[in-house]
Each structure stands twice: as structure tokens, then as C-alpha cells.
Amino acid sequence: MRTAVEGDRLSETFAALANSTRRAILGRLAEGHATVNELAEPFAMTLPAISKHIKVLERAGLVVRGQRAQYRPCALDAAPLEEISTWAEQYRPVWEARFDRLDDYLKQLRPQRRARAHDG
Amino acid sequence: MRTAVEGDRLSETFAALANSTRRAILGRLAEGHATVNELAEPFAMTLPAISKHIKVLERAGLVVRGQRAQYRPCALDAAPLEEISTWAEQYRPVWEARFDRLDDYLKQLRPQRRARAHDG
């Protein structure tokens, strides 16, 4: 059952990242803590709209909030991003094979080019 | 505007990956081409259900399909997964800082442990 739970968490992380505003919020938080007000400002969004995005990020474990009653600053927790990276990296051999095939193709072309240069 | 378009594509990739069945399909396709029938079998899903998932993966550019009329085998295109990995990797300094802090903490603990062993 553990795999299923982990799978669900991965789905939640991917779903949280499937929005450019939420990714921009993470980018801002990578520079340091910020309050919801501070986050809302550069994005020219209403507080309820930004709060909704932050709640999605919190549920996915990407944002943690301080306990100081009035400000509750938001902070980035990059741990789920490491999981995403690890998940994607398992496909590295597949995408590198693409380049290997391209490289083989270019190597095949080279002698032909030389031969053609000789002909000309 | 290019960034916005790239951002949308990234959102589409993340959304496509936010489902454990779709990620399992990609895992299967990493081993080699498969027809929709072959894909449906291990997942114990109906053909329309699996077809719907494959369409989401196709739209996100993660799956390409052959042109042979009857079978149209599915193949994995890992290029969007490399984009995901590159995007996540920009946060590596943040998650590594977590471990650095943990490491500092453990280093702080060690002399205390030795002192305690001396006391005992």
C-alpha cells in the first residue's frame, strides 16, 4: 500500500505544479520567506486568489507556513521537488538515447560529407 | 510571449503526470513500443479508459503514435521529462541546503555525544 500512497503524493505534487502562477510563487519563495501580502503584490492578484494557490501548494507539502498569528510567513519546502526530479531522472537513459541516435546519425553523415567533398 | 507558451507546455506536462495510471503507462513504454491493446492488458482497464489516458499523454507530447492504420503503436517521447527534470533541478540548492542544515546539526550533536560518553 505504501507505493499507492507515494503515488498519490506524487500526483498531488504534479497537480500543484501544473499552474504557472504556483510555479512563480515557488520561484519567489526560493529567494526567501514571504507573507501572503508580499506574494500577492508582484503577481497583481487578489489576496483570495493567491491564498487559494498557496493552499494547493501547502497541501502538496511545497509550502510551509509559520505559526506567528498575524503574518504566518510562507516558506518553500523543496523536498517534493527532489522527488519529482528523482522520478524524472529515471527516464534519463531514454532521453539520452535520443541524443545518441542523433549523434550516430551525424556520424553517419560525416563520411558521406567527406566523400562528397572529394567528389567535388 | 515565448515564456508564456513554454509555461503552458510545462503546465500541460505536469498535469499529464498528475495521474498514477498515466505514469505507469510511461513506465511500460520506456521498455518499448506497445499498442493500446497491449497497454490496456496489464492495467486491467477498458480500451476507452486507456485511450483517454493515452490522448492526454499525446497532447502533452509524452507519447507519439505510429501511423500504421490498424495498430498505431504508442512510443514514449522523454523530451518533456527532461524539461521537468531541468525545471526541478533549479531548486537543488534549496533541497541540498536542507541536508547541509541537517549535517550541521549532526556535527553539533557529535561532540556532545562524545562528552556524554566521557561523563558516563
Short mmCIF file of C-alpha atoms in Angstrom, two decimals:
data_model
loop_
_atom_site.label_atom_id
_atom_site.label_comp_id
_atom_site.label_asym_id
_atom_site.label_seq_id
_atom_site.Cartn_x
_atom_site.Cartn_y
_atom_site.Cartn_z
CA MET A 1 0.00 0.00 0.00
CA ARG A 2 2.97 2.29 0.57
CA THR A 3 3.56 2.60 -3.17
CA ALA A 4 -0.04 3.69 -3.70
CA VAL A 5 0.29 6.38 -1.03
CA GLU A 6 3.60 7.58 -2.51
CA GLY A 7 1.97 7.55 -5.95
CA ASP A 8 -0.84 9.75 -4.70
CA ARG A 9 1.60 12.20 -3.15
CA LEU A 10 3.49 12.36 -6.44
CA SER A 11 0.19 13.03 -8.26
CA GLU A 12 -0.61 15.81 -5.79
CA THR A 13 2.82 17.39 -6.31
CA PHE A 14 2.48 17.21 -10.12
CA ALA A 15 -1.04 18.68 -9.96
CA ALA A 16 0.18 21.55 -7.74
CA LEU A 17 2.96 22.31 -10.25
CA ALA A 18 0.57 22.29 -13.24
CA ASN A 19 -0.01 26.04 -12.90
CA SER A 20 2.41 28.82 -13.89
CA THR A 21 1.34 31.16 -11.04
CA ARG A 22 2.01 28.45 -8.45
CA ARG A 23 5.42 27.74 -10.02
CA ALA A 24 6.17 31.50 -9.92
CA ILE A 25 5.22 31.58 -6.20
CA LEU A 26 7.74 28.78 -5.57
CA GLY A 27 10.34 30.75 -7.54
CA ARG A 28 9.72 33.80 -5.32
CA LEU A 29 9.89 31.68 -2.13
CA ALA A 30 13.21 30.16 -3.23
CA GLU A 31 14.63 33.67 -2.58
CA GLY A 32 13.27 33.69 0.99
CA HIS A 33 10.18 33.73 3.22
CA ALA A 34 7.26 35.93 2.23
CA THR A 35 3.85 36.82 3.65
CA VAL A 36 0.71 36.29 1.58
CA ASN A 37 0.56 40.08 1.09
CA GLU A 38 4.13 40.15 -0.19
CA LEU A 39 3.38 37.24 -2.53
CA ALA A 40 0.19 38.84 -3.87
CA GLU A 41 1.91 42.12 -4.82
CA PRO A 42 4.22 41.14 -7.75
CA PHE A 43 1.55 38.81 -9.17
CA ALA A 44 -1.11 41.56 -9.25
CA MET A 45 -3.60 39.06 -7.84
CA THR A 46 -6.28 39.44 -5.19
CA LEU A 47 -5.49 38.04 -1.74
CA PRO A 48 -8.21 35.32 -2.01
CA ALA A 49 -6.81 34.19 -5.39
CA ILE A 50 -3.23 34.00 -4.10
CA SER A 51 -4.40 32.33 -0.86
CA LYS A 52 -6.10 29.61 -2.89
CA HIS A 53 -2.89 28.90 -4.80
CA ILE A 54 -0.88 28.84 -1.56
CA LYS A 55 -3.33 26.33 -0.04
CA VAL A 56 -2.79 23.99 -3.01
CA LEU A 57 0.98 24.31 -2.54
CA GLU A 58 0.61 23.72 1.23
CA ARG A 59 -1.46 20.55 0.69
CA ALA A 60 1.25 19.26 -1.67
CA GLY A 61 3.88 19.96 1.01
CA LEU A 62 5.66 22.52 -1.18
CA VAL A 63 4.91 25.45 1.12
CA VAL A 64 5.03 25.54 4.91
CA ARG A 65 3.65 28.44 6.92
CA GLY A 66 4.94 29.98 10.12
CA GLN A 67 2.78 29.95 13.23
CA ARG A 68 3.03 33.67 14.05
CA ALA A 69 -0.67 34.53 14.23
CA GLN A 70 -0.74 37.75 12.25
CA TYR A 71 1.75 37.22 9.40
CA ARG A 72 2.18 33.44 9.02
CA PRO A 73 5.03 33.80 6.50
CA CYS A 74 5.23 31.23 3.71
CA ALA A 75 8.40 29.22 3.11
CA LEU A 76 9.39 26.80 0.35
CA ASP A 77 9.88 23.13 1.19
CA ALA A 78 11.81 21.74 -1.77
CA ALA A 79 11.62 18.09 -0.66
CA PRO A 80 8.74 17.21 -3.05
CA LEU A 81 10.73 18.85 -5.88
CA GLU A 82 13.59 16.46 -5.19
CA GLU A 83 11.08 13.57 -5.50
CA ILE A 84 9.90 14.99 -8.85
CA SER A 85 13.49 15.26 -10.05
CA THR A 86 14.30 11.70 -8.93
CA TRP A 87 11.16 10.42 -10.67
CA ALA A 88 12.00 12.21 -13.95
CA GLU A 89 15.70 11.21 -13.81
CA GLN A 90 14.78 7.51 -14.15
CA TYR A 91 13.93 8.38 -17.79
CA ARG A 92 17.34 9.99 -18.43
CA PRO A 93 18.55 6.88 -20.38
CA VAL A 94 15.52 7.29 -22.68
CA TRP A 95 16.10 10.97 -23.46
CA GLU A 96 19.87 10.47 -23.72
CA ALA A 97 19.26 7.64 -26.21
CA ARG A 98 17.55 10.28 -28.40
CA PHE A 99 20.79 12.28 -28.46
CA ASP A 100 22.86 9.11 -29.01
CA ARG A 101 20.70 8.30 -32.03
CA LEU A 102 21.16 11.86 -33.30
CA ASP A 103 24.90 11.55 -32.68
CA ASP A 104 25.02 8.23 -34.61
CA TYR A 105 23.10 9.89 -37.42
CA LEU A 106 25.56 12.81 -37.52
CA LYS A 107 28.50 10.37 -37.51
CA GLN A 108 26.90 8.53 -40.43
CA LEU A 109 26.57 11.83 -42.28
CA ARG A 110 30.19 12.90 -41.77
CA PRO A 111 31.95 10.32 -44.03
CA GLN A 112 29.34 10.99 -46.71
CA ARG A 113 30.12 14.69 -46.50
CA ARG A 114 33.84 13.96 -46.81
CA ALA A 115 33.20 11.68 -49.77
CA ARG A 116 31.11 14.38 -51.39
CA ALA A 117 33.87 16.96 -50.79
CA HIS A 118 36.29 14.56 -52.55
CA ASP A 119 33.91 14.16 -55.47
CA GLY A 120 33.59 17.96 -55.78
CA MET B 1 5.29 35.67 -25.12
CA ARG B 2 7.59 32.70 -25.62
CA THR B 3 7.90 32.20 -21.88
CA ALA B 4 4.11 32.07 -21.53
CA VAL B 5 3.88 29.38 -24.21
CA GLU B 6 6.71 27.39 -22.59
CA GLY B 7 4.99 27.86 -19.24
CA ASP B 8 1.75 26.44 -20.63
CA ARG B 9 3.56 23.42 -22.06
CA LEU B 10 5.20 22.80 -18.69
CA SER B 11 1.74 23.03 -17.04
CA GLU B 12 0.37 20.53 -19.58
CA THR B 13 3.25 18.12 -18.88
CA PHE B 14 2.78 18.41 -15.10
CA ALA B 15 -1.00 17.91 -15.46
CA ALA B 16 -0.45 14.80 -17.63
CA LEU B 17 1.91 13.36 -14.98
CA ALA B 18 -0.53 14.01 -12.11
CA ASN B 19 -2.06 10.54 -12.51
CA SER B 20 -0.50 7.25 -11.42
CA THR B 21 -2.00 5.25 -14.33
CA ARG B 22 -0.52 7.67 -16.86
CA ARG B 23 2.88 7.48 -15.13
CA ALA B 24 2.62 3.65 -15.21
CA ILE B 25 1.88 3.79 -18.96
CA LEU B 26 5.07 5.84 -19.45
CA GLY B 27 6.97 3.27 -17.37
CA ARG B 28 5.70 0.49 -19.62
CA LEU B 29 6.56 2.45 -22.79
CA ALA B 30 10.11 3.05 -21.51
CA GLU B 31 10.59 -0.70 -22.11
CA GLY B 32 9.46 -0.41 -25.73
CA HIS B 33 6.59 0.35 -28.12
CA ALA B 34 3.14 -1.01 -27.29
CA THR B 35 -0.29 -0.99 -28.90
CA VAL B 36 -3.30 0.35 -26.99
CA ASN B 37 -4.45 -3.28 -26.53
CA GLU B 38 -1.08 -4.26 -25.07
CA LEU B 39 -1.17 -1.23 -22.75
CA ALA B 40 -4.72 -1.95 -21.58
CA GLU B 41 -3.94 -5.54 -20.55
CA PRO B 42 -1.63 -5.16 -17.52
CA PHE B 43 -3.65 -2.21 -16.23
CA ALA B 44 -6.94 -4.15 -16.30
CA MET B 45 -8.64 -1.13 -17.82
CA THR B 46 -11.20 -0.82 -20.60
CA LEU B 47 -9.91 0.30 -24.00
CA PRO B 48 -11.83 3.62 -23.87
CA ALA B 49 -10.36 4.38 -20.41
CA ILE B 50 -6.79 3.63 -21.50
CA SER B 51 -7.33 5.52 -24.79
CA LYS B 52 -8.37 8.60 -22.85
CA HIS B 53 -5.17 8.48 -20.76
CA ILE B 54 -3.06 7.98 -23.90
CA LYS B 55 -4.70 11.02 -25.53
CA VAL B 56 -3.72 13.18 -22.51
CA LEU B 57 -0.14 11.88 -22.79
CA GLU B 58 -0.15 12.52 -26.57
CA ARG B 59 -1.36 16.12 -26.13
CA ALA B 60 1.47 16.67 -23.62
CA GLY B 61 3.96 15.30 -26.17
CA LEU B 62 4.91 12.38 -23.90
CA VAL B 63 3.55 9.74 -26.24
CA VAL B 64 3.85 9.58 -30.02
CA ARG B 65 1.86 7.14 -32.12
CA GLY B 66 2.86 5.27 -35.25
CA GLN B 67 0.96 5.84 -38.47
CA ARG B 68 0.26 2.18 -39.28
CA ALA B 69 -3.52 2.32 -39.66
CA GLN B 70 -4.53 -0.76 -37.70
CA TYR B 71 -2.14 -0.88 -34.72
CA ARG B 72 -0.75 2.66 -34.32
CA PRO B 73 1.77 1.60 -31.65
CA CYS B 74 2.50 4.05 -28.85
CA ALA B 75 6.04 5.17 -28.07
CA LEU B 76 7.47 7.25 -25.26
CA ASP B 77 8.94 10.68 -26.05
CA ALA B 78 11.02 11.53 -22.98
CA ALA B 79 11.86 15.11 -24.09
CA PRO B 80 9.17 16.72 -21.85
CA LEU B 81 10.51 14.64 -18.92
CA GLU B 82 13.93 16.21 -19.45
CA GLU B 83 12.25 19.64 -19.25
CA ILE B 84 10.57 18.61 -15.98
CA SER B 85 13.90 17.42 -14.59
CA THR B 86 15.67 20.65 -15.64
CA TRP B 87 12.88 22.72 -14.06
CA ALA B 88 13.06 20.77 -10.76
CA GLU B 89 16.87 20.78 -10.70
CA GLN B 90 16.94 24.60 -10.38
CA TYR B 91 15.72 24.01 -6.80
CA ARG B 92 18.55 21.58 -5.97
CA PRO B 93 20.43 24.25 -3.94
CA VAL B 94 17.28 24.66 -1.81
CA TRP B 95 16.84 20.96 -1.03
CA GLU B 96 20.59 20.44 -0.58
CA ALA B 97 20.60 23.33 1.92
CA ARG B 98 18.14 21.23 3.97
CA PHE B 99 20.70 18.42 4.14
CA ASP B 100 23.50 20.88 4.89
CA ARG B 101 21.49 22.19 7.83
CA LEU B 102 20.86 18.60 8.98
CA ASP B 103 24.56 17.87 8.56
CA ASP B 104 25.47 20.95 10.63
CA TYR B 105 23.02 19.83 13.26
CA LEU B 106 24.52 16.31 13.37
CA LYS B 107 28.04 17.80 13.63
CA GLN B 108 26.85 19.91 16.54
CA LEU B 109 25.47 16.77 18.21
CA ARG B 110 28.62 14.68 17.84
CA PRO B 111 30.91 16.49 20.36
CA GLN B 112 28.02 16.49 22.86
CA ARG B 113 27.68 12.72 22.43
CA ARG B 114 31.43 12.23 22.98
CA ALA B 115 31.32 14.47 26.05
CA ARG B 116 28.41 12.44 27.36
CA ALA B 117 30.29 9.15 26.70
CA HIS B 118 33.21 10.60 28.73
CA ASP B 119 30.85 11.54 31.54
CA GLY B 120 29.41 8.04 31.59
#
